[in-house]
Amino acid sequence: MYVKETGSDAGYDKYITALEQAANNKMKAEIAKSIMKEKAPAFNLKDFDGNEVSLASLKGKVVVVDFWATWCVPCMKEMPYLQAVYNRYKDNPKVLFMVVNSGSGNTLQDAQGWKGNKTYSFPVYYTDEKLLGERFGFNVIPSTFIVSPSGYIQFRNIGFEGPAIEYKLSTAIDLLLSE
């Protein structure tokens, strides 16, 4: 289409870069408008070794909390995008990921035996607290929340949105890191 309109492929890369930048700016503006300032509920999660981690112990970090279950097909479709975001920030000490098997009919053993543990490298946690989703304000999984260093939910995404989630999460994390 570009060549047809311009008569040449000269400048195509610059054109694509400008389009990508415009899309990123639009996404950033949309996310900035939707930033929330809702106190995150207190919770304790267990890592796969059974060690408890509380949200309170993570003050000072941007915390990405993603709720899923092993039986949830949309959750499984989201995992590659979540992994891509994790890969981008895994070495940043100011960002922590908590990918939480929500226990909705799952046991800790189900979560530990999940075949994705061999595919994905993000840290997986478990909870059997039945009301945690309600306290976070969701009843659909996957559900992803980004908690600010001061303990406030600043971003929420309920349900699976395809590849857009990768850009949304990255943009929201970048906005919080720039504050």
Short mmCIF file of N, CA and C in Angstrom, two decimals:
data_model
loop_
_atom_site.label_atom_id
_atom_site.label_comp_id
_atom_site.label_asym_id
_atom_site.label_seq_id
_atom_site.Cartn_x
_atom_site.Cartn_y
_atom_site.Cartn_z
N MET A 1 0.83 -1.18 0.00
CA MET A 1 0.00 0.00 0.00
C MET A 1 0.88 1.26 0.00
N TYR A 2 1.93 1.26 0.84
CA TYR A 2 2.81 2.43 0.91
C TYR A 2 3.46 2.69 -0.44
N VAL A 3 3.98 1.63 -1.05
CA VAL A 3 4.65 1.78 -2.35
C VAL A 3 3.66 2.26 -3.40
N LYS A 4 2.44 1.72 -3.34
CA LYS A 4 1.41 2.12 -4.30
C LYS A 4 1.09 3.62 -4.16
N GLU A 5 1.03 4.08 -2.91
CA GLU A 5 0.68 5.49 -2.67
C GLU A 5 1.83 6.44 -2.95
N THR A 6 3.07 6.01 -2.65
CA THR A 6 4.22 6.92 -2.78
C THR A 6 5.03 6.68 -4.04
N GLY A 7 4.84 5.51 -4.65
CA GLY A 7 5.59 5.20 -5.86
C GLY A 7 6.97 4.62 -5.60
N SER A 8 7.32 4.43 -4.30
CA SER A 8 8.64 3.91 -3.94
C SER A 8 8.60 3.35 -2.51
N ASP A 9 9.59 2.52 -2.20
CA ASP A 9 9.65 2.01 -0.82
C ASP A 9 10.60 2.85 0.04
N ALA A 10 11.13 3.92 -0.53
CA ALA A 10 12.01 4.82 0.22
C ALA A 10 11.20 5.46 1.35
N GLY A 11 11.74 5.43 2.53
CA GLY A 11 11.08 6.05 3.68
C GLY A 11 10.08 5.14 4.39
N TYR A 12 9.93 3.90 3.90
CA TYR A 12 8.94 2.98 4.49
C TYR A 12 9.24 2.71 5.97
N ASP A 13 10.49 2.41 6.29
CA ASP A 13 10.85 2.12 7.69
C ASP A 13 10.55 3.31 8.59
N LYS A 14 10.85 4.49 8.12
CA LYS A 14 10.57 5.70 8.90
C LYS A 14 9.06 5.88 9.09
N TYR A 15 8.30 5.59 8.05
CA TYR A 15 6.84 5.67 8.10
C TYR A 15 6.28 4.69 9.14
N ILE A 16 6.77 3.46 9.13
CA ILE A 16 6.31 2.43 10.08
C ILE A 16 6.68 2.83 11.50
N THR A 17 7.88 3.34 11.71
CA THR A 17 8.31 3.79 13.02
C THR A 17 7.41 4.91 13.53
N ALA A 18 7.05 5.82 12.66
CA ALA A 18 6.15 6.93 13.06
C ALA A 18 4.77 6.40 13.42
N LEU A 19 4.27 5.42 12.68
CA LEU A 19 2.98 4.81 13.01
C LEU A 19 3.03 4.11 14.36
N GLU A 20 4.10 3.36 14.61
CA GLU A 20 4.25 2.67 15.89
C GLU A 20 4.33 3.67 17.04
N GLN A 21 5.05 4.75 16.84
CA GLN A 21 5.18 5.77 17.88
C GLN A 21 3.84 6.43 18.16
N ALA A 22 3.08 6.70 17.11
CA ALA A 22 1.75 7.29 17.29
C ALA A 22 0.83 6.34 18.07
N ALA A 23 0.90 5.05 17.74
CA ALA A 23 0.09 4.06 18.46
C ALA A 23 0.51 3.97 19.92
N ASN A 24 1.81 4.00 20.18
CA ASN A 24 2.31 3.96 21.56
C ASN A 24 1.88 5.20 22.34
N ASN A 25 1.95 6.36 21.71
CA ASN A 25 1.52 7.59 22.38
C ASN A 25 0.03 7.55 22.70
N LYS A 26 -0.76 7.02 21.77
CA LYS A 26 -2.20 6.91 22.01
C LYS A 26 -2.47 5.96 23.18
N MET A 27 -1.78 4.81 23.20
CA MET A 27 -1.95 3.84 24.28
C MET A 27 -1.54 4.46 25.62
N LYS A 28 -0.44 5.18 25.63
CA LYS A 28 0.03 5.83 26.86
C LYS A 28 -0.99 6.83 27.38
N ALA A 29 -1.56 7.61 26.47
CA ALA A 29 -2.57 8.60 26.87
C ALA A 29 -3.82 7.92 27.42
N GLU A 30 -4.24 6.83 26.78
CA GLU A 30 -5.42 6.10 27.25
C GLU A 30 -5.18 5.51 28.64
N ILE A 31 -4.02 4.93 28.83
CA ILE A 31 -3.71 4.32 30.12
C ILE A 31 -3.55 5.40 31.18
N ALA A 32 -2.90 6.49 30.84
CA ALA A 32 -2.73 7.58 31.81
C ALA A 32 -4.10 8.10 32.27
N LYS A 33 -5.07 8.18 31.36
CA LYS A 33 -6.42 8.63 31.73
C LYS A 33 -7.13 7.63 32.62
N SER A 34 -6.80 6.34 32.48
CA SER A 34 -7.52 5.31 33.22
C SER A 34 -6.83 4.89 34.51
N ILE A 35 -5.72 5.55 34.85
CA ILE A 35 -5.01 5.18 36.07
C ILE A 35 -5.93 5.35 37.27
N MET A 36 -5.91 4.35 38.11
CA MET A 36 -6.76 4.32 39.29
C MET A 36 -5.90 4.68 40.51
N LYS A 37 -6.54 4.96 41.58
CA LYS A 37 -5.83 5.17 42.84
C LYS A 37 -6.65 4.48 43.93
N GLU A 38 -6.74 3.17 43.79
CA GLU A 38 -7.54 2.34 44.70
C GLU A 38 -6.60 1.52 45.58
N LYS A 39 -6.75 1.62 46.88
CA LYS A 39 -5.89 0.87 47.79
C LYS A 39 -5.99 -0.62 47.49
N ALA A 40 -4.86 -1.26 47.29
CA ALA A 40 -4.84 -2.70 47.01
C ALA A 40 -5.18 -3.46 48.29
N PRO A 41 -5.99 -4.51 48.19
CA PRO A 41 -6.31 -5.29 49.38
C PRO A 41 -5.08 -6.03 49.88
N ALA A 42 -4.99 -6.16 51.18
CA ALA A 42 -3.88 -6.93 51.76
C ALA A 42 -4.07 -8.40 51.39
N PHE A 43 -2.98 -9.08 51.13
CA PHE A 43 -3.08 -10.51 50.86
C PHE A 43 -1.76 -11.19 51.16
N ASN A 44 -1.84 -12.48 51.36
CA ASN A 44 -0.67 -13.34 51.50
C ASN A 44 -0.78 -14.41 50.43
N LEU A 45 0.29 -14.60 49.68
CA LEU A 45 0.35 -15.64 48.67
C LEU A 45 1.45 -16.61 49.05
N LYS A 46 1.38 -17.80 48.47
CA LYS A 46 2.43 -18.80 48.71
C LYS A 46 3.18 -19.05 47.41
N ASP A 47 4.51 -19.09 47.53
CA ASP A 47 5.28 -19.52 46.38
C ASP A 47 5.23 -21.05 46.33
N PHE A 48 5.83 -21.65 45.36
CA PHE A 48 5.70 -23.11 45.21
C PHE A 48 6.44 -23.90 46.27
N ASP A 49 7.27 -23.21 47.05
CA ASP A 49 7.93 -23.87 48.17
C ASP A 49 7.12 -23.73 49.45
N GLY A 50 5.97 -23.06 49.36
CA GLY A 50 5.10 -22.88 50.52
C GLY A 50 5.43 -21.65 51.34
N ASN A 51 6.39 -20.82 50.90
CA ASN A 51 6.74 -19.60 51.62
C ASN A 51 5.68 -18.54 51.36
N GLU A 52 5.25 -17.85 52.42
CA GLU A 52 4.24 -16.81 52.27
C GLU A 52 4.90 -15.48 51.93
N VAL A 53 4.23 -14.74 51.04
CA VAL A 53 4.65 -13.40 50.65
C VAL A 53 3.43 -12.50 50.79
N SER A 54 3.60 -11.39 51.47
CA SER A 54 2.49 -10.45 51.63
C SER A 54 2.70 -9.25 50.71
N LEU A 55 1.61 -8.64 50.30
CA LEU A 55 1.72 -7.42 49.50
C LEU A 55 2.43 -6.33 50.30
N ALA A 56 2.17 -6.28 51.58
CA ALA A 56 2.78 -5.25 52.43
C ALA A 56 4.31 -5.32 52.39
N SER A 57 4.85 -6.53 52.22
CA SER A 57 6.31 -6.69 52.19
C SER A 57 6.92 -6.20 50.88
N LEU A 58 6.09 -5.82 49.92
CA LEU A 58 6.58 -5.43 48.60
C LEU A 58 6.49 -3.92 48.35
N LYS A 59 6.25 -3.16 49.41
CA LYS A 59 6.19 -1.70 49.26
C LYS A 59 7.48 -1.21 48.59
N GLY A 60 7.32 -0.22 47.74
CA GLY A 60 8.47 0.33 47.04
C GLY A 60 8.68 -0.29 45.67
N LYS A 61 7.88 -1.29 45.32
CA LYS A 61 8.00 -1.96 44.02
C LYS A 61 6.71 -1.80 43.23
N VAL A 62 6.84 -1.83 41.91
CA VAL A 62 5.69 -1.95 41.03
C VAL A 62 5.40 -3.45 40.98
N VAL A 63 4.19 -3.83 41.38
CA VAL A 63 3.86 -5.25 41.47
C VAL A 63 2.77 -5.58 40.45
N VAL A 64 3.09 -6.50 39.55
CA VAL A 64 2.13 -6.98 38.56
C VAL A 64 1.53 -8.26 39.13
N VAL A 65 0.21 -8.23 39.37
CA VAL A 65 -0.48 -9.39 39.94
C VAL A 65 -1.46 -9.90 38.88
N ASP A 66 -1.23 -11.12 38.41
CA ASP A 66 -2.09 -11.71 37.40
C ASP A 66 -2.76 -12.95 37.99
N PHE A 67 -4.09 -12.99 37.95
CA PHE A 67 -4.85 -14.12 38.47
C PHE A 67 -5.28 -15.02 37.32
N TRP A 68 -5.12 -16.33 37.50
CA TRP A 68 -5.43 -17.31 36.47
C TRP A 68 -5.75 -18.64 37.14
N ALA A 69 -6.11 -19.63 36.35
CA ALA A 69 -6.30 -20.99 36.83
C ALA A 69 -5.86 -21.96 35.73
N THR A 70 -5.45 -23.13 36.12
CA THR A 70 -4.93 -24.11 35.15
C THR A 70 -5.98 -24.54 34.13
N TRP A 71 -7.25 -24.49 34.49
CA TRP A 71 -8.33 -24.94 33.61
C TRP A 71 -8.86 -23.83 32.70
N CYS A 72 -8.35 -22.61 32.84
CA CYS A 72 -8.88 -21.42 32.14
C CYS A 72 -8.20 -21.27 30.77
N VAL A 73 -8.93 -21.52 29.70
CA VAL A 73 -8.38 -21.43 28.34
C VAL A 73 -7.90 -20.01 28.01
N PRO A 74 -8.70 -18.96 28.27
CA PRO A 74 -8.19 -17.61 27.98
C PRO A 74 -6.92 -17.28 28.79
N CYS A 75 -6.83 -17.82 30.00
CA CYS A 75 -5.62 -17.60 30.80
C CYS A 75 -4.40 -18.19 30.10
N MET A 76 -4.57 -19.40 29.54
CA MET A 76 -3.46 -20.05 28.86
C MET A 76 -3.05 -19.27 27.61
N LYS A 77 -4.04 -18.68 26.94
CA LYS A 77 -3.73 -17.89 25.74
C LYS A 77 -3.00 -16.59 26.09
N GLU A 78 -3.22 -16.09 27.30
CA GLU A 78 -2.57 -14.86 27.76
C GLU A 78 -1.10 -15.09 28.15
N MET A 79 -0.78 -16.29 28.56
CA MET A 79 0.55 -16.57 29.13
C MET A 79 1.73 -16.14 28.27
N PRO A 80 1.75 -16.38 26.95
CA PRO A 80 2.91 -15.93 26.16
C PRO A 80 3.12 -14.41 26.22
N TYR A 81 2.03 -13.65 26.26
CA TYR A 81 2.13 -12.19 26.33
C TYR A 81 2.64 -11.76 27.70
N LEU A 82 2.16 -12.44 28.73
CA LEU A 82 2.62 -12.16 30.08
C LEU A 82 4.12 -12.47 30.20
N GLN A 83 4.54 -13.58 29.59
CA GLN A 83 5.96 -13.94 29.60
C GLN A 83 6.79 -12.86 28.91
N ALA A 84 6.30 -12.34 27.79
CA ALA A 84 7.04 -11.29 27.07
C ALA A 84 7.22 -10.05 27.95
N VAL A 85 6.17 -9.67 28.69
CA VAL A 85 6.28 -8.51 29.57
C VAL A 85 7.24 -8.83 30.72
N TYR A 86 7.12 -10.02 31.27
CA TYR A 86 8.04 -10.43 32.34
C TYR A 86 9.48 -10.36 31.85
N ASN A 87 9.75 -10.87 30.65
CA ASN A 87 11.11 -10.86 30.10
C ASN A 87 11.66 -9.43 30.02
N ARG A 88 10.80 -8.49 29.70
CA ARG A 88 11.23 -7.10 29.56
C ARG A 88 11.67 -6.50 30.90
N TYR A 89 11.01 -6.91 32.01
CA TYR A 89 11.24 -6.28 33.32
C TYR A 89 11.89 -7.18 34.36
N LYS A 90 12.17 -8.42 34.04
CA LYS A 90 12.64 -9.38 35.05
C LYS A 90 13.93 -8.95 35.74
N ASP A 91 14.75 -8.17 35.08
CA ASP A 91 16.01 -7.73 35.69
C ASP A 91 15.90 -6.37 36.38
N ASN A 92 14.70 -5.80 36.38
CA ASN A 92 14.49 -4.52 37.02
C ASN A 92 14.08 -4.76 38.48
N PRO A 93 14.92 -4.37 39.43
CA PRO A 93 14.61 -4.64 40.84
C PRO A 93 13.40 -3.86 41.36
N LYS A 94 12.91 -2.90 40.58
CA LYS A 94 11.74 -2.12 41.01
C LYS A 94 10.42 -2.74 40.56
N VAL A 95 10.49 -3.85 39.80
CA VAL A 95 9.28 -4.49 39.27
C VAL A 95 9.25 -5.95 39.72
N LEU A 96 8.10 -6.36 40.22
CA LEU A 96 7.92 -7.75 40.67
C LEU A 96 6.66 -8.32 40.06
N PHE A 97 6.74 -9.53 39.58
CA PHE A 97 5.58 -10.22 39.01
C PHE A 97 5.11 -11.29 39.98
N MET A 98 3.79 -11.35 40.15
CA MET A 98 3.16 -12.38 40.96
C MET A 98 2.03 -12.98 40.11
N VAL A 99 2.32 -14.08 39.45
CA VAL A 99 1.34 -14.74 38.60
C VAL A 99 0.66 -15.77 39.51
N VAL A 100 -0.61 -15.49 39.84
CA VAL A 100 -1.29 -16.17 40.95
C VAL A 100 -2.30 -17.18 40.45
N ASN A 101 -2.04 -18.45 40.73
CA ASN A 101 -3.05 -19.48 40.49
C ASN A 101 -4.11 -19.25 41.54
N SER A 102 -5.29 -18.88 41.09
CA SER A 102 -6.30 -18.37 42.01
C SER A 102 -6.97 -19.43 42.86
N GLY A 103 -6.67 -20.68 42.64
CA GLY A 103 -7.24 -21.71 43.50
C GLY A 103 -8.69 -22.01 43.21
N SER A 104 -9.24 -21.44 42.15
CA SER A 104 -10.64 -21.68 41.80
C SER A 104 -10.82 -23.13 41.35
N GLY A 105 -10.94 -24.00 42.31
CA GLY A 105 -11.05 -25.41 41.99
C GLY A 105 -9.71 -26.09 41.86
N ASN A 106 -8.62 -25.33 42.00
CA ASN A 106 -7.27 -25.90 41.93
C ASN A 106 -6.71 -26.08 43.33
N THR A 107 -5.76 -26.98 43.42
CA THR A 107 -5.00 -27.15 44.66
C THR A 107 -3.58 -26.65 44.41
N LEU A 108 -2.80 -26.52 45.46
CA LEU A 108 -1.40 -26.16 45.30
C LEU A 108 -0.70 -27.19 44.41
N GLN A 109 -1.07 -28.45 44.57
CA GLN A 109 -0.46 -29.51 43.75
C GLN A 109 -0.82 -29.34 42.27
N ASP A 110 -2.05 -28.90 41.98
CA ASP A 110 -2.42 -28.63 40.59
C ASP A 110 -1.53 -27.54 40.02
N ALA A 111 -1.35 -26.49 40.79
CA ALA A 111 -0.52 -25.37 40.34
C ALA A 111 0.93 -25.80 40.16
N GLN A 112 1.44 -26.59 41.10
CA GLN A 112 2.82 -27.06 41.01
C GLN A 112 3.01 -27.99 39.81
N GLY A 113 2.00 -28.77 39.47
CA GLY A 113 2.09 -29.73 38.37
C GLY A 113 1.73 -29.15 37.01
N TRP A 114 1.34 -27.88 36.96
CA TRP A 114 0.95 -27.24 35.70
C TRP A 114 2.08 -27.32 34.70
N LYS A 115 1.77 -27.81 33.50
CA LYS A 115 2.82 -27.99 32.48
C LYS A 115 3.48 -26.68 32.06
N GLY A 116 2.78 -25.55 32.24
CA GLY A 116 3.35 -24.25 31.90
C GLY A 116 4.55 -23.89 32.75
N ASN A 117 4.71 -24.54 33.90
CA ASN A 117 5.88 -24.27 34.74
C ASN A 117 7.17 -24.61 34.02
N LYS A 118 7.09 -25.48 33.01
CA LYS A 118 8.27 -25.85 32.22
C LYS A 118 8.44 -24.91 31.03
N THR A 119 7.38 -24.20 30.67
CA THR A 119 7.40 -23.33 29.51
C THR A 119 7.71 -21.88 29.88
N TYR A 120 7.14 -21.42 30.98
CA TYR A 120 7.24 -20.02 31.37
C TYR A 120 8.16 -19.85 32.57
N SER A 121 8.85 -18.70 32.61
CA SER A 121 9.81 -18.49 33.70
C SER A 121 9.34 -17.45 34.71
N PHE A 122 8.16 -16.85 34.51
CA PHE A 122 7.69 -15.88 35.51
C PHE A 122 7.36 -16.61 36.81
N PRO A 123 7.46 -15.90 37.93
CA PRO A 123 7.19 -16.55 39.23
C PRO A 123 5.70 -16.80 39.43
N VAL A 124 5.38 -18.02 39.81
CA VAL A 124 3.99 -18.42 40.02
C VAL A 124 3.74 -18.57 41.52
N TYR A 125 2.62 -18.03 41.95
CA TYR A 125 2.20 -18.10 43.35
C TYR A 125 0.84 -18.78 43.41
N TYR A 126 0.43 -19.10 44.61
CA TYR A 126 -0.84 -19.80 44.81
C TYR A 126 -1.58 -19.20 45.99
N THR A 127 -2.91 -19.20 45.88
CA THR A 127 -3.74 -18.85 47.02
C THR A 127 -4.99 -19.71 46.98
N ASP A 128 -5.45 -20.06 48.15
CA ASP A 128 -6.73 -20.77 48.23
C ASP A 128 -7.79 -19.86 48.87
N GLU A 129 -7.45 -18.56 48.99
CA GLU A 129 -8.40 -17.61 49.54
C GLU A 129 -9.51 -17.36 48.53
N LYS A 130 -10.68 -17.85 48.83
CA LYS A 130 -11.81 -17.79 47.90
C LYS A 130 -12.30 -16.37 47.62
N LEU A 131 -12.13 -15.46 48.56
CA LEU A 131 -12.66 -14.10 48.40
C LEU A 131 -11.64 -13.09 47.89
N LEU A 132 -10.44 -13.53 47.56
CA LEU A 132 -9.42 -12.58 47.11
C LEU A 132 -9.86 -11.88 45.82
N GLY A 133 -10.43 -12.61 44.89
CA GLY A 133 -10.93 -11.99 43.65
C GLY A 133 -11.98 -10.94 43.95
N GLU A 134 -12.87 -11.25 44.86
CA GLU A 134 -13.92 -10.30 45.24
C GLU A 134 -13.30 -9.05 45.86
N ARG A 135 -12.29 -9.25 46.70
CA ARG A 135 -11.64 -8.10 47.33
C ARG A 135 -10.88 -7.24 46.32
N PHE A 136 -10.38 -7.87 45.25
CA PHE A 136 -9.74 -7.12 44.17
C PHE A 136 -10.77 -6.53 43.21
N GLY A 137 -11.99 -7.06 43.24
CA GLY A 137 -13.06 -6.53 42.40
C GLY A 137 -13.20 -7.21 41.05
N PHE A 138 -12.97 -8.52 40.99
CA PHE A 138 -13.17 -9.22 39.72
C PHE A 138 -13.81 -10.58 39.98
N ASN A 139 -14.47 -11.10 38.94
CA ASN A 139 -15.00 -12.46 39.00
C ASN A 139 -14.76 -13.20 37.70
N VAL A 140 -13.88 -12.66 36.87
CA VAL A 140 -13.50 -13.26 35.59
C VAL A 140 -11.98 -13.36 35.57
N ILE A 141 -11.47 -14.48 35.07
CA ILE A 141 -10.02 -14.61 34.88
C ILE A 141 -9.76 -14.83 33.40
N PRO A 142 -8.60 -14.43 32.92
CA PRO A 142 -7.52 -13.79 33.67
C PRO A 142 -7.87 -12.35 34.05
N SER A 143 -7.30 -11.93 35.15
CA SER A 143 -7.42 -10.55 35.62
C SER A 143 -6.05 -10.11 36.08
N THR A 144 -5.63 -8.96 35.59
CA THR A 144 -4.30 -8.45 35.89
C THR A 144 -4.39 -7.07 36.53
N PHE A 145 -3.60 -6.87 37.56
CA PHE A 145 -3.56 -5.61 38.30
C PHE A 145 -2.12 -5.17 38.42
N ILE A 146 -1.90 -3.87 38.36
CA ILE A 146 -0.57 -3.33 38.62
C ILE A 146 -0.70 -2.42 39.82
N VAL A 147 0.08 -2.76 40.85
CA VAL A 147 0.05 -2.05 42.12
C VAL A 147 1.27 -1.14 42.18
N SER A 148 1.04 0.11 42.56
CA SER A 148 2.11 1.10 42.64
C SER A 148 3.03 0.81 43.82
N PRO A 149 4.21 1.42 43.85
CA PRO A 149 5.12 1.25 44.98
C PRO A 149 4.51 1.65 46.32
N SER A 150 3.49 2.50 46.30
CA SER A 150 2.85 2.92 47.54
C SER A 150 1.64 2.05 47.91
N GLY A 151 1.38 0.98 47.13
CA GLY A 151 0.33 0.03 47.50
C GLY A 151 -1.05 0.30 46.92
N TYR A 152 -1.12 1.08 45.85
CA TYR A 152 -2.40 1.38 45.22
C TYR A 152 -2.52 0.69 43.86
N ILE A 153 -3.69 0.14 43.58
CA ILE A 153 -3.95 -0.42 42.25
C ILE A 153 -4.03 0.77 41.30
N GLN A 154 -3.17 0.76 40.29
CA GLN A 154 -3.15 1.84 39.32
C GLN A 154 -3.68 1.41 37.96
N PHE A 155 -3.69 0.11 37.72
CA PHE A 155 -4.12 -0.41 36.42
C PHE A 155 -4.79 -1.75 36.65
N ARG A 156 -5.85 -1.98 35.88
CA ARG A 156 -6.54 -3.28 35.96
C ARG A 156 -6.97 -3.68 34.56
N ASN A 157 -6.84 -4.96 34.27
CA ASN A 157 -7.32 -5.51 33.01
C ASN A 157 -8.06 -6.81 33.32
N ILE A 158 -9.34 -6.83 33.00
CA ILE A 158 -10.16 -8.00 33.29
C ILE A 158 -10.44 -8.72 31.98
N GLY A 159 -10.13 -10.01 31.92
CA GLY A 159 -10.36 -10.80 30.72
C GLY A 159 -9.16 -10.79 29.79
N PHE A 160 -9.25 -11.59 28.75
CA PHE A 160 -8.16 -11.73 27.78
C PHE A 160 -8.43 -10.85 26.58
N GLU A 161 -7.45 -10.05 26.19
CA GLU A 161 -7.60 -9.12 25.07
C GLU A 161 -6.64 -9.41 23.93
N GLY A 162 -5.98 -10.53 23.94
CA GLY A 162 -5.04 -10.84 22.87
C GLY A 162 -3.74 -10.07 23.04
N PRO A 163 -3.03 -9.85 21.94
CA PRO A 163 -1.70 -9.22 22.00
C PRO A 163 -1.69 -7.84 22.63
N ALA A 164 -2.83 -7.15 22.64
CA ALA A 164 -2.87 -5.80 23.21
C ALA A 164 -2.44 -5.78 24.66
N ILE A 165 -2.64 -6.89 25.37
CA ILE A 165 -2.30 -6.91 26.80
C ILE A 165 -0.80 -6.68 27.01
N GLU A 166 0.01 -7.18 26.11
CA GLU A 166 1.45 -7.00 26.25
C GLU A 166 1.81 -5.51 26.24
N TYR A 167 1.23 -4.77 25.32
CA TYR A 167 1.52 -3.35 25.22
C TYR A 167 0.89 -2.56 26.36
N LYS A 168 -0.31 -2.94 26.76
CA LYS A 168 -0.97 -2.25 27.87
C LYS A 168 -0.17 -2.40 29.16
N LEU A 169 0.23 -3.64 29.47
CA LEU A 169 0.98 -3.87 30.71
C LEU A 169 2.31 -3.13 30.68
N SER A 170 3.03 -3.23 29.58
CA SER A 170 4.33 -2.55 29.48
C SER A 170 4.18 -1.04 29.62
N THR A 171 3.17 -0.49 28.99
CA THR A 171 2.95 0.94 29.06
C THR A 171 2.60 1.37 30.47
N ALA A 172 1.73 0.61 31.14
CA ALA A 172 1.36 0.94 32.52
C ALA A 172 2.56 0.84 33.46
N ILE A 173 3.37 -0.19 33.29
CA ILE A 173 4.57 -0.33 34.13
C ILE A 173 5.51 0.84 33.89
N ASP A 174 5.73 1.18 32.64
CA ASP A 174 6.62 2.30 32.32
C ASP A 174 6.11 3.61 32.94
N LEU A 175 4.80 3.83 32.89
CA LEU A 175 4.24 5.05 33.49
C LEU A 175 4.51 5.09 34.99
N LEU A 176 4.33 3.96 35.66
CA LEU A 176 4.58 3.93 37.11
C LEU A 176 6.06 4.08 37.43
N LEU A 177 6.92 3.50 36.61
CA LEU A 177 8.36 3.63 36.85
C LEU A 177 8.84 5.06 36.62
N SER A 178 8.15 5.81 35.77
CA SER A 178 8.59 7.18 35.47
C SER A 178 8.12 8.19 36.53
N GLU A 179 7.25 7.75 37.44
CA GLU A 179 6.76 8.68 38.48
C GLU A 179 7.81 8.95 39.52
#
